[in-house]
Amino acid sequence: MTRRGAREESETTVVQVRAPGPQDEWEVSWYRERLADPGLINAGVVLVVHGMGYLAVPVGGTRSAGHLAVANAKVALLLADVLRGREGFPAVRVRWSDSPETCHMITWGELPPETDDAARGRVFGYSEQAITAHLEEQADRDA
């Protein structure tokens, strides 16, 4: 399935929407190791634009928010347009970066807390083991 983004009608940019496949294994395995409910990956979609694939995992179960990082502003708008209205992707929005070193974020679902990393991890549906491992890594970096 392909869809032209509403904001990109004058150009020929097309987003291909497909199920995660073997070519997405690195990103799929990252989520599989961290999500409390890795089955959500099967309901996810890969958005392919200009040959680059972006895995979007929907909300469900304990996962009430999701996000993906995009470096290009036009691509961020295009991908957000494609996700809007899809089941599992409520309240799609773009959070713009104010720094060229930081990606724009396409987010959906609940707004995660800004200051509590453990609570943020739970909103994104990560397992308690994954949250603990992240917090330990962060403490080691800060030490």
PDB file of C-alpha atoms in Angstrom:
ATOM      1  CA  MET A   1       0.000   0.000   0.000  1.00  0.00           C
ATOM      2  CA  THR A   2       1.295   3.445  -0.788  1.00  0.00           C
ATOM      3  CA  ARG A   3      -0.003   6.857   0.085  1.00  0.00           C
ATOM      4  CA  ARG A   4       0.961  10.339  -0.941  1.00  0.00           C
ATOM      5  CA  GLY A   5       1.251  12.761   1.930  1.00  0.00           C
ATOM      6  CA  ALA A   6      -1.193  15.659   1.765  1.00  0.00           C
ATOM      7  CA  ARG A   7       1.629  18.148   2.232  1.00  0.00           C
ATOM      8  CA  GLU A   8       3.690  16.565  -0.533  1.00  0.00           C
ATOM      9  CA  GLU A   9       1.136  16.456  -3.377  1.00  0.00           C
ATOM     10  CA  SER A  10       3.212  18.728  -5.609  1.00  0.00           C
ATOM     11  CA  GLU A  11       6.169  16.374  -5.360  1.00  0.00           C
ATOM     12  CA  THR A  12       6.264  12.709  -6.229  1.00  0.00           C
ATOM     13  CA  THR A  13       7.272  11.558  -2.767  1.00  0.00           C
ATOM     14  CA  VAL A  14       5.450   8.334  -1.956  1.00  0.00           C
ATOM     15  CA  VAL A  15       5.463   6.450   1.329  1.00  0.00           C
ATOM     16  CA  GLN A  16       5.250   2.690   1.112  1.00  0.00           C
ATOM     17  CA  VAL A  17       3.490   1.116   4.116  1.00  0.00           C
ATOM     18  CA  ARG A  18       4.348  -2.510   4.814  1.00  0.00           C
ATOM     19  CA  ALA A  19       4.551  -5.039   7.625  1.00  0.00           C
ATOM     20  CA  PRO A  20       7.915  -5.492   9.378  1.00  0.00           C
ATOM     21  CA  GLY A  21      10.064  -7.993   7.521  1.00  0.00           C
ATOM     22  CA  PRO A  22      13.520  -9.591   7.667  1.00  0.00           C
ATOM     23  CA  GLN A  23      15.154  -6.358   6.436  1.00  0.00           C
ATOM     24  CA  ASP A  24      13.916  -4.669   9.657  1.00  0.00           C
ATOM     25  CA  GLU A  25      15.401  -7.266  12.021  1.00  0.00           C
ATOM     26  CA  TRP A  26      17.795  -4.895  13.800  1.00  0.00           C
ATOM     27  CA  GLU A  27      14.998  -2.519  14.821  1.00  0.00           C
ATOM     28  CA  VAL A  28      12.490  -5.319  15.454  1.00  0.00           C
ATOM     29  CA  SER A  29      14.953  -7.090  17.763  1.00  0.00           C
ATOM     30  CA  TRP A  30      15.570  -3.816  19.645  1.00  0.00           C
ATOM     31  CA  TYR A  31      11.839  -3.577  20.427  1.00  0.00           C
ATOM     32  CA  ARG A  32      11.510  -7.340  21.059  1.00  0.00           C
ATOM     33  CA  GLU A  33      14.159  -7.078  23.792  1.00  0.00           C
ATOM     34  CA  ARG A  34      12.445  -4.107  25.487  1.00  0.00           C
ATOM     35  CA  LEU A  35       8.656  -4.252  25.103  1.00  0.00           C
ATOM     36  CA  ALA A  36       6.548  -5.858  27.809  1.00  0.00           C
ATOM     37  CA  ASP A  37       4.299  -7.075  24.966  1.00  0.00           C
ATOM     38  CA  PRO A  38       6.555  -7.797  21.968  1.00  0.00           C
ATOM     39  CA  GLY A  39       3.476  -8.977  20.042  1.00  0.00           C
ATOM     40  CA  LEU A  40       2.742  -5.308  19.326  1.00  0.00           C
ATOM     41  CA  ILE A  41       5.556  -5.406  16.775  1.00  0.00           C
ATOM     42  CA  ASN A  42       3.356  -7.630  14.590  1.00  0.00           C
ATOM     43  CA  ALA A  43       0.730  -4.855  14.505  1.00  0.00           C
ATOM     44  CA  GLY A  44       3.412  -2.308  13.610  1.00  0.00           C
ATOM     45  CA  VAL A  45       4.101  -0.841  10.217  1.00  0.00           C
ATOM     46  CA  VAL A  46       7.241   0.118   8.399  1.00  0.00           C
ATOM     47  CA  LEU A  47       6.989   3.412   6.550  1.00  0.00           C
ATOM     48  CA  VAL A  48       9.451   3.550   3.661  1.00  0.00           C
ATOM     49  CA  VAL A  49      10.322   6.866   2.043  1.00  0.00           C
ATOM     50  CA  HIS A  50      13.363   7.555  -0.142  1.00  0.00           C
ATOM     51  CA  GLY A  51      14.526   3.982   0.556  1.00  0.00           C
ATOM     52  CA  MET A  52      14.639   4.507   4.338  1.00  0.00           C
ATOM     53  CA  GLY A  53      12.346   2.400   6.550  1.00  0.00           C
ATOM     54  CA  TYR A  54      10.870   3.665   9.821  1.00  0.00           C
ATOM     55  CA  LEU A  55       9.290   1.100  12.173  1.00  0.00           C
ATOM     56  CA  ALA A  56       6.216   2.451  13.967  1.00  0.00           C
ATOM     57  CA  VAL A  57       4.910   0.292  16.838  1.00  0.00           C
ATOM     58  CA  PRO A  58       1.299   1.027  17.846  1.00  0.00           C
ATOM     59  CA  VAL A  59      -0.113   1.571  21.312  1.00  0.00           C
ATOM     60  CA  GLY A  60      -1.808  -1.335  23.057  1.00  0.00           C
ATOM     61  CA  GLY A  61      -1.771  -3.144  26.385  1.00  0.00           C
ATOM     62  CA  THR A  62       0.600  -1.268  28.685  1.00  0.00           C
ATOM     63  CA  ARG A  63       2.002   0.762  25.780  1.00  0.00           C
ATOM     64  CA  SER A  64       0.079   4.040  25.663  1.00  0.00           C
ATOM     65  CA  ALA A  65       2.577   6.121  23.647  1.00  0.00           C
ATOM     66  CA  GLY A  66       5.020   5.710  20.811  1.00  0.00           C
ATOM     67  CA  HIS A  67       7.482   7.733  18.788  1.00  0.00           C
ATOM     68  CA  LEU A  68      10.012   7.647  16.001  1.00  0.00           C
ATOM     69  CA  ALA A  69      12.865   9.989  15.141  1.00  0.00           C
ATOM     70  CA  VAL A  70      13.188  11.664  11.741  1.00  0.00           C
ATOM     71  CA  ALA A  71      15.996  13.996  10.675  1.00  0.00           C
ATOM     72  CA  ASN A  72      14.207  15.647   7.736  1.00  0.00           C
ATOM     73  CA  ALA A  73      11.276  18.033   8.403  1.00  0.00           C
ATOM     74  CA  LYS A  74       9.449  17.224   5.150  1.00  0.00           C
ATOM     75  CA  VAL A  75       9.744  13.499   5.811  1.00  0.00           C
ATOM     76  CA  ALA A  76       8.477  14.029   9.375  1.00  0.00           C
ATOM     77  CA  LEU A  77       5.343  15.753   8.035  1.00  0.00           C
ATOM     78  CA  LEU A  78       4.824  13.086   5.398  1.00  0.00           C
ATOM     79  CA  LEU A  79       5.155  10.170   7.848  1.00  0.00           C
ATOM     80  CA  ALA A  80       2.914  11.850  10.419  1.00  0.00           C
ATOM     81  CA  ASP A  81       0.259  12.297   7.710  1.00  0.00           C
ATOM     82  CA  VAL A  82       0.454   8.600   6.833  1.00  0.00           C
ATOM     83  CA  LEU A  83       0.122   7.512  10.489  1.00  0.00           C
ATOM     84  CA  ARG A  84      -2.858   9.775  11.243  1.00  0.00           C
ATOM     85  CA  GLY A  85      -6.059   7.777  11.341  1.00  0.00           C
ATOM     86  CA  ARG A  86      -4.339   4.381  11.450  1.00  0.00           C
ATOM     87  CA  GLU A  87      -5.518   2.038  14.179  1.00  0.00           C
ATOM     88  CA  GLY A  88      -3.075   2.011  17.108  1.00  0.00           C
ATOM     89  CA  PHE A  89      -1.727   5.484  16.341  1.00  0.00           C
ATOM     90  CA  PRO A  90      -3.959   7.986  18.182  1.00  0.00           C
ATOM     91  CA  ALA A  91      -3.180  11.703  18.432  1.00  0.00           C
ATOM     92  CA  VAL A  92      -0.263  11.707  15.958  1.00  0.00           C
ATOM     93  CA  ARG A  93       1.809  14.887  16.207  1.00  0.00           C
ATOM     94  CA  VAL A  94       5.265  16.168  15.265  1.00  0.00           C
ATOM     95  CA  ARG A  95       7.577  17.531  17.941  1.00  0.00           C
ATOM     96  CA  TRP A  96      10.055  19.798  16.179  1.00  0.00           C
ATOM     97  CA  SER A  97      13.704  19.845  17.104  1.00  0.00           C
ATOM     98  CA  ASP A  98      15.295  23.205  17.736  1.00  0.00           C
ATOM     99  CA  SER A  99      18.796  21.853  17.138  1.00  0.00           C
ATOM    100  CA  PRO A 100      20.370  20.511  13.931  1.00  0.00           C
ATOM    101  CA  GLU A 101      22.003  17.766  16.040  1.00  0.00           C
ATOM    102  CA  THR A 102      18.633  16.433  17.265  1.00  0.00           C
ATOM    103  CA  CYS A 103      15.970  14.666  15.214  1.00  0.00           C
ATOM    104  CA  HIS A 104      12.344  15.709  14.957  1.00  0.00           C
ATOM    105  CA  MET A 105       9.998  13.291  16.735  1.00  0.00           C
ATOM    106  CA  ILE A 106       6.739  11.902  15.452  1.00  0.00           C
ATOM    107  CA  THR A 107       4.746  10.916  18.527  1.00  0.00           C
ATOM    108  CA  TRP A 108       1.372   9.273  19.131  1.00  0.00           C
ATOM    109  CA  GLY A 109      -0.786   8.382  22.086  1.00  0.00           C
ATOM    110  CA  GLU A 110      -0.407   9.688  25.604  1.00  0.00           C
ATOM    111  CA  LEU A 111       2.073  12.436  26.436  1.00  0.00           C
ATOM    112  CA  PRO A 112       4.876  10.809  28.461  1.00  0.00           C
ATOM    113  CA  PRO A 113       6.198  12.483  31.601  1.00  0.00           C
ATOM    114  CA  GLU A 114       9.233  14.677  30.958  1.00  0.00           C
ATOM    115  CA  THR A 115      11.260  14.041  34.100  1.00  0.00           C
ATOM    116  CA  ASP A 116      10.739  10.445  35.295  1.00  0.00           C
ATOM    117  CA  ASP A 117      12.572   7.958  33.059  1.00  0.00           C
ATOM    118  CA  ALA A 118      10.975   4.896  34.696  1.00  0.00           C
ATOM    119  CA  ALA A 119       7.482   6.323  34.196  1.00  0.00           C
ATOM    120  CA  ARG A 120       8.385   7.242  30.592  1.00  0.00           C
ATOM    121  CA  GLY A 121       9.476   3.682  29.960  1.00  0.00           C
ATOM    122  CA  ARG A 122       6.178   2.344  31.283  1.00  0.00           C
ATOM    123  CA  VAL A 123       4.173   4.714  29.026  1.00  0.00           C
ATOM    124  CA  PHE A 124       6.155   3.377  26.051  1.00  0.00           C
ATOM    125  CA  GLY A 125       5.315  -0.167  27.185  1.00  0.00           C
ATOM    126  CA  TYR A 126       8.831  -1.285  28.072  1.00  0.00           C
ATOM    127  CA  SER A 127       9.269  -4.201  30.457  1.00  0.00           C
ATOM    128  CA  GLU A 128      10.430  -3.601  34.017  1.00  0.00           C
ATOM    129  CA  GLN A 129      13.671  -5.449  33.150  1.00  0.00           C
ATOM    130  CA  ALA A 130      14.318  -3.127  30.209  1.00  0.00           C
ATOM    131  CA  ILE A 131      13.569  -0.051  32.328  1.00  0.00           C
ATOM    132  CA  THR A 132      15.910  -1.235  35.090  1.00  0.00           C
ATOM    133  CA  ALA A 133      18.689  -1.969  32.573  1.00  0.00           C
ATOM    134  CA  HIS A 134      18.284   1.490  31.013  1.00  0.00           C
ATOM    135  CA  LEU A 135      18.387   3.227  34.399  1.00  0.00           C
ATOM    136  CA  GLU A 136      21.509   1.266  35.390  1.00  0.00           C
ATOM    137  CA  GLU A 137      23.245   2.185  32.109  1.00  0.00           C
ATOM    138  CA  GLN A 138      22.311   5.809  32.626  1.00  0.00           C
ATOM    139  CA  ALA A 139      23.665   5.775  36.201  1.00  0.00           C
ATOM    140  CA  ASP A 140      26.950   4.238  34.959  1.00  0.00           C
ATOM    141  CA  ARG A 141      27.299   6.970  32.308  1.00  0.00           C
ATOM    142  CA  ASP A 142      26.582   9.701  34.862  1.00  0.00           C
ATOM    143  CA  ALA A 143      29.058   8.299  37.392  1.00  0.00           C
TER     144      ALA A 143
END
